XYZ file of C-alpha atoms in Angstrom:
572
model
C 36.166 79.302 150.231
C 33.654 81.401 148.281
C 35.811 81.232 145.030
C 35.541 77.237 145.755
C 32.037 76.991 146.530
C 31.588 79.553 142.889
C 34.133 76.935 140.622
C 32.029 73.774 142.036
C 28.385 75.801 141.493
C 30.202 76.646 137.823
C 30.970 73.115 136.793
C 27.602 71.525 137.927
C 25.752 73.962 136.062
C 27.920 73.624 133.104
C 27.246 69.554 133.141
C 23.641 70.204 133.778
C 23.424 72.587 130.660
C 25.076 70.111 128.830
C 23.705 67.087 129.719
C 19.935 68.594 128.326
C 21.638 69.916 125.061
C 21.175 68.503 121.707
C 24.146 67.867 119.357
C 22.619 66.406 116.407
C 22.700 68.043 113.047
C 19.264 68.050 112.991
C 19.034 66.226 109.688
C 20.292 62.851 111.633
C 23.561 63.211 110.174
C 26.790 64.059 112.132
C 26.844 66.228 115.521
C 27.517 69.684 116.002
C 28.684 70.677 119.209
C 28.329 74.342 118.239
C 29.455 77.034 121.064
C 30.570 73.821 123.534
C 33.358 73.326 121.201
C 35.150 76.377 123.488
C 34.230 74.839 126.628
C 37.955 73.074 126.710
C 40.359 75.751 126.234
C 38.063 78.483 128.432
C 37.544 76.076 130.917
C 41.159 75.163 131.099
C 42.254 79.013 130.732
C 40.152 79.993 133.367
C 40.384 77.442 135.807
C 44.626 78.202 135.901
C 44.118 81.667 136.297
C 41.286 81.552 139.249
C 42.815 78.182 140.642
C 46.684 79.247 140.101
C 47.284 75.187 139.796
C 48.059 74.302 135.777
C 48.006 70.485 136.190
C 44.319 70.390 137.601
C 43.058 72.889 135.345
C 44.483 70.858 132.525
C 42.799 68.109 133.875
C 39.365 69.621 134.198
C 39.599 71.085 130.978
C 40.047 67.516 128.893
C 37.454 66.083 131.572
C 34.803 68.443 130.301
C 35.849 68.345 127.021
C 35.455 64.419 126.878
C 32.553 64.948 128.742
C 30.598 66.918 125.560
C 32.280 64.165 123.024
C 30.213 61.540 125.609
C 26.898 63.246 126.142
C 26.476 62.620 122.159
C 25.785 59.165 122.516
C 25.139 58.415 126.404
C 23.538 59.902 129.323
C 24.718 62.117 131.644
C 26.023 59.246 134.183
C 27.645 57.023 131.562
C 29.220 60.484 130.352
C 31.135 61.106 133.800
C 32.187 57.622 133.613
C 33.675 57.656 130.213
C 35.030 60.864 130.307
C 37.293 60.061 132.914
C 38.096 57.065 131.136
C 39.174 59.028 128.149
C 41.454 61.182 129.843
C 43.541 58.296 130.788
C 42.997 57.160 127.047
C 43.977 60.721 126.041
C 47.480 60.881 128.047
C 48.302 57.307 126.857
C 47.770 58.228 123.468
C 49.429 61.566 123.330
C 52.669 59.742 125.325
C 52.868 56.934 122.659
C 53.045 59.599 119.290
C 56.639 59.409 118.466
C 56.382 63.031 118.266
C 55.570 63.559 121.790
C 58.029 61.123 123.478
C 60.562 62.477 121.827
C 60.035 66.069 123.162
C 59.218 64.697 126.708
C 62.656 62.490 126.313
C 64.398 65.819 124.989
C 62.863 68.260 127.854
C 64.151 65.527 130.346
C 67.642 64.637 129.280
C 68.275 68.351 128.886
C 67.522 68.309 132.789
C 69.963 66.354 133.433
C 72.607 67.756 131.153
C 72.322 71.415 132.915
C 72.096 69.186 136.676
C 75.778 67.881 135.286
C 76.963 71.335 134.151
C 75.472 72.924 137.242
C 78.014 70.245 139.563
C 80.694 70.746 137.580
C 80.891 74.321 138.150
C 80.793 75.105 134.679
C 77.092 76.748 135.236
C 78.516 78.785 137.509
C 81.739 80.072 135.689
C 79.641 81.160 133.256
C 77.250 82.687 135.226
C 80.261 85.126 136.781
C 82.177 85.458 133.294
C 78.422 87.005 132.165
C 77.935 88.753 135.296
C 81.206 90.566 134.969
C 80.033 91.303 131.373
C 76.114 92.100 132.652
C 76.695 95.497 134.386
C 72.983 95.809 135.512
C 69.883 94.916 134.753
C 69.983 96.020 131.105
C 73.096 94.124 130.165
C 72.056 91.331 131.463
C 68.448 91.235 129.586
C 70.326 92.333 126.531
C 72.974 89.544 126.799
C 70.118 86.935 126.774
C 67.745 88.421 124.088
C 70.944 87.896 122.055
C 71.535 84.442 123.162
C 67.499 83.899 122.451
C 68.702 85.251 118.674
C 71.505 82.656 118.437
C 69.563 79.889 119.222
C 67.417 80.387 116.198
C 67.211 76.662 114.797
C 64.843 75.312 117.460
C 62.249 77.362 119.981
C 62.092 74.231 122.506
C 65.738 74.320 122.835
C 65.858 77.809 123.248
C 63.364 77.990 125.926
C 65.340 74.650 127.786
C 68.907 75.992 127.475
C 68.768 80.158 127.434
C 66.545 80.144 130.593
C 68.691 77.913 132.646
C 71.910 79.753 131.872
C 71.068 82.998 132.157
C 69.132 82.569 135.495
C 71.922 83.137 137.640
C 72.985 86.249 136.372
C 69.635 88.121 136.158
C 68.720 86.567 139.929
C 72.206 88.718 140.418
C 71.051 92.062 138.210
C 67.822 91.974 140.010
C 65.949 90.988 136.603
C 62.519 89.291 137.485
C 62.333 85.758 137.045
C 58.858 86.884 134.440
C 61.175 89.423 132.408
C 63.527 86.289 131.640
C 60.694 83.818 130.777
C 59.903 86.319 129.041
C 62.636 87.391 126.849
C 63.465 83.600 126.171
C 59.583 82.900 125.133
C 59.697 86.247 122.885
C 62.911 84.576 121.044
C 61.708 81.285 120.835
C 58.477 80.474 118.765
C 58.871 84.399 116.709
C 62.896 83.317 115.965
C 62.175 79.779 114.855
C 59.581 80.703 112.572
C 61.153 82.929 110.619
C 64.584 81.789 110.322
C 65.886 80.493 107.194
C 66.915 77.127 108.030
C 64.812 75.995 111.473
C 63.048 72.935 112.548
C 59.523 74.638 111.304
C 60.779 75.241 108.234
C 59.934 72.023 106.631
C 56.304 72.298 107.810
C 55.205 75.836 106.690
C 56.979 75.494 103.189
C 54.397 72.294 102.883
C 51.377 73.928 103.977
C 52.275 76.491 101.262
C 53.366 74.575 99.044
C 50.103 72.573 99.431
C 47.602 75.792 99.150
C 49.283 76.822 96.214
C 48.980 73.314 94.672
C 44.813 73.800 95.854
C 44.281 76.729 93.731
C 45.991 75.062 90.472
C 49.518 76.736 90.706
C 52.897 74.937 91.315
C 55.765 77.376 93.075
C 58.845 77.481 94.670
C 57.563 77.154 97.634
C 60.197 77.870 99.581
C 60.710 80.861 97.662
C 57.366 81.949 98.836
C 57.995 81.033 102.687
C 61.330 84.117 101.666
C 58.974 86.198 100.320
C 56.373 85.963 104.019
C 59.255 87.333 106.096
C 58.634 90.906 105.560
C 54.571 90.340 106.422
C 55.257 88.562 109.428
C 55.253 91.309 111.636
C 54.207 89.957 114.668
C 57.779 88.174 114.777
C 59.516 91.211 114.241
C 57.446 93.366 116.422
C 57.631 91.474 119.371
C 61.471 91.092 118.791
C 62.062 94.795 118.158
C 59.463 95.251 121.454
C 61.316 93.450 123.909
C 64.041 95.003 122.895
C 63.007 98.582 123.805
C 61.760 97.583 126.837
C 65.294 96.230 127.601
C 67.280 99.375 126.085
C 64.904 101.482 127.790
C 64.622 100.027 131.097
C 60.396 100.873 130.569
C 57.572 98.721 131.738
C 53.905 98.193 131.534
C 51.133 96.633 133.392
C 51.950 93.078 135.651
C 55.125 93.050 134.613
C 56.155 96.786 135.590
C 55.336 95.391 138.792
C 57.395 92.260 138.835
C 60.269 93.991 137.592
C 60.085 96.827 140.347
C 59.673 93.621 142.813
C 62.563 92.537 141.284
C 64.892 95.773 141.912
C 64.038 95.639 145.910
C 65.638 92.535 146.478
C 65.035 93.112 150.248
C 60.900 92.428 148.809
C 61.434 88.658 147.753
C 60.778 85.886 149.915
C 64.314 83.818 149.161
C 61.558 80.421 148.581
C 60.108 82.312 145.593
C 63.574 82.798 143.401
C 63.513 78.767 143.304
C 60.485 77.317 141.994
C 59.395 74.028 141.908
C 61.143 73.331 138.550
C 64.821 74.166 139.155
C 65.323 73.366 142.691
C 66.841 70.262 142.042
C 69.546 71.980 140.054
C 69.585 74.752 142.001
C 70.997 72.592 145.033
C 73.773 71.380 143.097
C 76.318 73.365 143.868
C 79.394 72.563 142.493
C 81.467 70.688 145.659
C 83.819 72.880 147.561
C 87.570 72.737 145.912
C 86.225 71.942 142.046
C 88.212 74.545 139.844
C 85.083 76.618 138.080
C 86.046 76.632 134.210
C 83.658 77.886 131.370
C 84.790 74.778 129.340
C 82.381 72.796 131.548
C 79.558 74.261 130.418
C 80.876 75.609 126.509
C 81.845 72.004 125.983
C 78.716 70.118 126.605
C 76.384 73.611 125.132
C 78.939 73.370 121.968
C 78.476 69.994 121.553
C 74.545 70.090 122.088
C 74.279 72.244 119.095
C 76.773 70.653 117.171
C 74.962 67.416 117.093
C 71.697 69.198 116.886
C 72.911 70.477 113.652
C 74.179 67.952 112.746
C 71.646 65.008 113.111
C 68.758 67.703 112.032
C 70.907 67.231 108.071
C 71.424 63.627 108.903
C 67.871 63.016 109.786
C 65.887 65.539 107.161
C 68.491 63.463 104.863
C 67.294 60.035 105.403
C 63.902 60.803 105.403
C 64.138 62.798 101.889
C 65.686 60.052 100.395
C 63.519 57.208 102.059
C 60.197 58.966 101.514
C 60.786 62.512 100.214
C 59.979 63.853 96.686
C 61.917 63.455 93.491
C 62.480 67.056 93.327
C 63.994 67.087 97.006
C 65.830 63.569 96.323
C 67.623 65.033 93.015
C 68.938 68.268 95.180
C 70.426 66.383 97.523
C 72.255 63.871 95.693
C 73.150 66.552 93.028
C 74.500 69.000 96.071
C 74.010 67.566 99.331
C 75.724 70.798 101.155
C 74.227 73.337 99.441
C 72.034 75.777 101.376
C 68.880 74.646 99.511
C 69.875 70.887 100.313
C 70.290 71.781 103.876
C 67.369 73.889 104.390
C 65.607 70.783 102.135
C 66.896 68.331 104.962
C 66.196 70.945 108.280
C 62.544 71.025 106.881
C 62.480 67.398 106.379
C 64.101 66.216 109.911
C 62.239 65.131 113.475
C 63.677 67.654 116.074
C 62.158 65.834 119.144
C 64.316 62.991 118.532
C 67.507 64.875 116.877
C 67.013 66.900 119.726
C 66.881 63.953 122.524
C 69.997 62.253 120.889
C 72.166 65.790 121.002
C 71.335 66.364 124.386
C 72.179 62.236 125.117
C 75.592 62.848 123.571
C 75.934 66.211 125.079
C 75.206 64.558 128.543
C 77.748 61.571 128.294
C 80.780 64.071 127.406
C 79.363 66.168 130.309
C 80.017 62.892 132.646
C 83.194 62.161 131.223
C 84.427 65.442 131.564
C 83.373 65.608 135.177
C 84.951 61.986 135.649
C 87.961 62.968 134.230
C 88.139 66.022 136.618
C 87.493 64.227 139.577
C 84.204 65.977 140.044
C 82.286 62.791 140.791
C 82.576 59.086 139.845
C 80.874 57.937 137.364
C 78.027 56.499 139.890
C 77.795 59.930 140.626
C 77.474 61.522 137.568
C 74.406 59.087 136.923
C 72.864 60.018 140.243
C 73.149 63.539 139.249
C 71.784 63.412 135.682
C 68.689 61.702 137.107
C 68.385 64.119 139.930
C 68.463 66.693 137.067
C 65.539 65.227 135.263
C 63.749 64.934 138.290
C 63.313 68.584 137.892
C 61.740 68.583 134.710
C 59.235 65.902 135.567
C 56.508 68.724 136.308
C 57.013 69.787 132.749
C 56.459 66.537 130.996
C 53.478 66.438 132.894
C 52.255 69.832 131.947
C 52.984 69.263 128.397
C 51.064 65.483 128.141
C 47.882 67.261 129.727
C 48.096 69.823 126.992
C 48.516 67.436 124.206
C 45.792 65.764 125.832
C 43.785 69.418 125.511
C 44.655 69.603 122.083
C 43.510 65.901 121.287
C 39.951 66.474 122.812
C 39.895 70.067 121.148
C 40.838 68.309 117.491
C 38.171 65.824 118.220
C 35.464 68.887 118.871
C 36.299 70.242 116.143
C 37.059 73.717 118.049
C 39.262 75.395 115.217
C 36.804 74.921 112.446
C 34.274 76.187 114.823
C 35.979 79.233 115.347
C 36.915 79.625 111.795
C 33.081 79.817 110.568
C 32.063 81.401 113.181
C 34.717 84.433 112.209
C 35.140 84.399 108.851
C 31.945 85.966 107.359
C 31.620 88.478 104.192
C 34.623 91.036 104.483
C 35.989 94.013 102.773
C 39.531 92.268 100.948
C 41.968 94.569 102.253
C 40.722 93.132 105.599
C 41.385 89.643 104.991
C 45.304 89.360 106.433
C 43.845 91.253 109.230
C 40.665 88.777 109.895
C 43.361 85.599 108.792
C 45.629 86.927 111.231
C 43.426 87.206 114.302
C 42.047 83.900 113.412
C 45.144 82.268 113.653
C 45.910 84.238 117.100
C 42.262 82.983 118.393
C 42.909 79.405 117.065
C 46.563 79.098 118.315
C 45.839 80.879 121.547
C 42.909 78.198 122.647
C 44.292 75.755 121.288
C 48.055 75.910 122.537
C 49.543 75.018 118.947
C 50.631 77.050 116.325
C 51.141 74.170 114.105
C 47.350 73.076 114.633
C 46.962 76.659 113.756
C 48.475 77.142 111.051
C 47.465 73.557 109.357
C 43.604 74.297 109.464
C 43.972 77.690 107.958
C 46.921 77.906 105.201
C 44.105 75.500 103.461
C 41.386 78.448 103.516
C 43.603 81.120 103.396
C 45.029 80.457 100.359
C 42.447 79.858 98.611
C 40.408 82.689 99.796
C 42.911 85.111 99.047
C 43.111 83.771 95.417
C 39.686 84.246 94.994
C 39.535 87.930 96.636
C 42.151 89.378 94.240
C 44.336 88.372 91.662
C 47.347 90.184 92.774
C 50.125 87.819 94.088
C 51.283 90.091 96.579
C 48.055 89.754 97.965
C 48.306 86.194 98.704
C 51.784 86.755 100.365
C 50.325 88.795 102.648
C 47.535 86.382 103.768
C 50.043 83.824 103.533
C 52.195 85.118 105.758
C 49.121 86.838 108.114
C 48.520 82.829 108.726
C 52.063 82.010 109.850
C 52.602 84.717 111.894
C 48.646 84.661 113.217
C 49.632 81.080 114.742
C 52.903 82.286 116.567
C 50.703 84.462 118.695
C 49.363 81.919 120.945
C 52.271 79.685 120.326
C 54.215 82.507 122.349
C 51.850 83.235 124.721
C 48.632 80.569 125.740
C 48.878 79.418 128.964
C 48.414 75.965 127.354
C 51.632 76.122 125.019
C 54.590 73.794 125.239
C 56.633 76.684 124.437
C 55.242 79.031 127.321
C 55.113 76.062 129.582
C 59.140 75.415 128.600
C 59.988 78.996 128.661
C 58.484 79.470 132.112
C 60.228 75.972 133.798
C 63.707 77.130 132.289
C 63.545 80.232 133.576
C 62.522 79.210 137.053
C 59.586 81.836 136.864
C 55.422 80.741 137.984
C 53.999 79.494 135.120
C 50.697 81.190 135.466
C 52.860 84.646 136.405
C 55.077 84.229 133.505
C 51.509 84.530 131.407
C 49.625 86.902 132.472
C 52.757 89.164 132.596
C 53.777 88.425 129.372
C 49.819 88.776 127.885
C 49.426 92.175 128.286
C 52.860 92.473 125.957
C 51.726 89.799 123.782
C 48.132 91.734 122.791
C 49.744 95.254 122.438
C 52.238 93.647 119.908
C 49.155 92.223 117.793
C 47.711 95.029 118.009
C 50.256 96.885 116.769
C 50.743 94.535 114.114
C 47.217 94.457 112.841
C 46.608 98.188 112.736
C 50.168 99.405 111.632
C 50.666 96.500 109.546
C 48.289 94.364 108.161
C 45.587 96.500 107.013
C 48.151 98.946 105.572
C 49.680 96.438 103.426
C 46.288 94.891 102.710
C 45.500 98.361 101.665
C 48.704 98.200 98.834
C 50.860 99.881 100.918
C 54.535 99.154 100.276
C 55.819 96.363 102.832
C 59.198 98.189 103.366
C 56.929 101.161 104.128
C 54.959 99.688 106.266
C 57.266 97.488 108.566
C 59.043 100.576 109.522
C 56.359 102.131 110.387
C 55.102 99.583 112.663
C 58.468 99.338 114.463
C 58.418 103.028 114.632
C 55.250 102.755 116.535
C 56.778 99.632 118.638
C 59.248 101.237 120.218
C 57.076 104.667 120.893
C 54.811 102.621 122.818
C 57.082 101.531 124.997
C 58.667 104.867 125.256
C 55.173 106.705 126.360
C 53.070 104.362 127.948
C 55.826 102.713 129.833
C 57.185 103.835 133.412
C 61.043 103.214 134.090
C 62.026 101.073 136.227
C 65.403 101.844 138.140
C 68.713 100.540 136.725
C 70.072 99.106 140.225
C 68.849 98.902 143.747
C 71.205 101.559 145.478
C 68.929 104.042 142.552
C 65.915 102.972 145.239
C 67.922 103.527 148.383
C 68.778 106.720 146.594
């Protein structure tokens, strides 16, 4: 009640405060929001921590945000009104982007695709094939960090289709529901943005490609994104991290304790191994007499990525040669299935809707498979493919609230904000450090590394340029931006990516982040003081990244505490 009565006293004295402030520029030109640009994000942050509920904190967090954009040209009253009118405004827009519905189409059909796999047994033949190949809890987390690596091409179909799969057999290994979400969030986001051919490549080889072009040079500029990959050590960190943790069976802070929840089986309350998210599928057992075959589930995963791959050339394709540049157009008529022309036409393509169609086709010879088994009917099969979505439904909602966030943040102009407010006078060999926790500030309150990495790759550049006139140098800052933005990507509480990674793995949302934060922080860390500033210092790169995996993996090995390999070593 008290913690009630102290979020109510909060918010009135935060619409009080605001309602007397003064936006104007002073020289009656433009507003400037200053400091209340932040109110969003922390208010949102807070308010899921404190209220555990991600869906009204969401929702308070636009609500004051639209509130501040109001106050600028109405009074307090009209402010209320119109802010609440703006969230509805807010959600309507951020369903209609293209973008957007594509991802919410893609999250749902996926839904129903593992709901159809699930009653056709094929879930759970491959659950015991990878059980009898999961020993224990290690095998098992190892098993999916290298699934995680193989689904490289796309982070929100990593986080939709590694989480579901694998859930079985870690609920069996006694693996925490929080050490999966987070092993498929840790290979998500850092995979897909540095992997050679990917759905982000496209959109970080034009930000470069665009800085470049700002301080007068033209480059490869997909040789450049190559030439990032050994600077972006937050990716590899957290990869090589996770990793130890697994190998070692060692664990730190909230999630030492989730894990050693996790070994005493006898300690879990049977209602908290299926969340809201996955109980739909999770009461789909396959009916009694249906022969369990791993086909069922291969057949419909195989041809998920298949077509993914597939339509992500097709599509990139079309649009090159509709709309792309001459230099694109002549690659891909000269040698359309060359690696350059197929990373040309990955950069170039619209996952949300290549992804939505694969996981259409995917789901209709899921149905057909199951009809021609006798599973179900094919009334059935519908039935269950919409039951299936049903349990996703919490996650499109999730994820329109936090486009919503990001619309009112964009509008507040929170980033740029941020970005003066933290990028004063520096010594240069600090700049990939200071552009680096920049884009883990921006990206982390703002739930996008995209957003991220868009408003800095402009300044960065730049910046760099004019700091030294070593190339190398502007590599490094170059890449300190890309990898910068992955840090909130893989862990805000307000990231599609976290939200997915949490929902596929069946884990709390708000437990899968602040387990996962702690992690998250020591990585940067790591990566700032071990990496960045020694290469901004000249040190040699293939120096350097050794060093700071070195140090990865030592910090797991001394400040973590082991958590037992099986529950008959607690009995013991």
């Amino acid at each position: 009640m008290k913690k009630k009565i102290g979020l109510v006293s909060a918010l009135a004295i935060f619409m009080v405060v605001a309602a007397n402030m003064d936006f104007s520029n002073g020289n009656g030109s433009g507003v400037n929001y200053g400091w209340f640009t932040l109110v969003p994000p922390f208010v949102s942050i807070i308010l899921a921590f404190v209220t555990k509920n991600v869906i009204i904190s969401l929702f308070i967090g636009i609500f004051s945000g639209a509130y501040v954009l109001h106050l600028a040209t109405s009074n307090s009253f009209f402010a209320i009104i119109q802010a609440f009118l703006s969230v509805v405004d807010y959600a309507l827009t951020s369903l209609a982007d293209p973008w957007n519905a594509g991802i919410i189409l893609q999250v749902l059909t996926i839904g129903g695709l593992i709901a159809l796999m699930t009653k056709m047994g094929g879930a759970k033949a491959v659950a015991s094939a990878l059980s009898n190949k999961a020993k224990g809890p290690k095998s098992a987390q190892v098993i999916t960090w290298i699934l995680g690596i193989l689904m490289f091409f796309d982070d929100y179909a990593n986080s939709l289709i590694v989480g579901p799969v694998m859930r079985p057999v870690t609920d069996e290994k006694h693996v925490s529901r929080e050490k999966l979400a987070f092993i498929v969030d840790a290979t998500a986001a850092p995979i897909a943005g540095i992997a050679l051919i990917s759905t982000w490549v496209g959109y970080e080889v034009g930000l470069i490609k665009e800085g470049y072009e700002a301080i007068g040079q033209t480059v490869n500029a997909y040789g450049i994104f190559v030439q990032t990959l050994p600077y972006r050590f937050y990716n590899f960190l957290m990869l090589a991290f996770v990793l130890a943790t697994i190998l070692l069976l060692k664990e730190f802070g909230p999630m030492l304790n989730a894990e050693k929840k996790a070994r005493n089986r006898t300690l879990y309350d049977e209602d908290e191994l299926n969340m809201v998210s996955s109980k739909e599928i999770d009461e789909m057992e396959p009916a009694e007499g249906t022969k369990l075959s791993i086909w069922n589930m291969i057949i419909p995963i195989g041809t998920l990525i298949v077509a993914a791959f597939v339509g992500f050339y097709f599509n990139g394709y079309n649009a090159i040669i509709e709309n792309g540049e001459a230099a694109a157009i002549a690659v891909l008529k000269a040698s359309p299935l060359s690696l350059l022309a197929i990373q040309e036409a990955f950069g170039a393509s619209d996952a949300s809707i290549v992804l939505f169609q694969a996981a259409l086709l995917a789901s209709l010879v899921a149905m057909t498979m199951g009809v021609s088994q006798k599973t179900f009917t094919w009334g059935e099969a519908v039935d269950t493919w919409i039951n299936g979505m049903k349990s996703l439904i919490i996650t499109g909602a999730i994820l329109l609230l936090a486009w919503s966030l990001s619309a009112v943040i964009r509008e507040l102009g929170t980033a740029e904000f941020l970005v003066s407010l933290l990028s004063d006078t520096m010594p240069v060999f600090l700049l990939p450090s200071i552009v680096f926790i920049l884009g883990s500030i921006i990206s982390f309150a703002t739930g996008t590394s995209y957003g991220a990495m868009g408003i800095l790759m402009p300044l960065a550049i730049p910046l760099s340029a004019a700091l030294s006139n070593n190339p190398d140098f502007i590599i490094i800052t170059t890449g300190a931006v890309l990898t910068g933005a992955i840090f909130g990507d893989h862990c805000s509480p307000i990231s599609d990516t976290t939200i997915l990674s949490s929902m596929g793995a069946g884990a709390d949302h708000l437990e899968h982040v602040k387990t996962q934060l702690l992690y998250a922080i020591v990585v940067a860390a790591i990566a700032i003081i071990f990496g960045f500033i020694p290469a901004g210092l000249g040190l040699s790169v293939w120096i350097v990244l050794p060093m700071a995996l070195i140090v990865t993996v030592a910090v797991v090995y001394f400040f973590g505490k082991r958590v037992t390999q099986s529950v008959s070593e607690i009995l013991k």
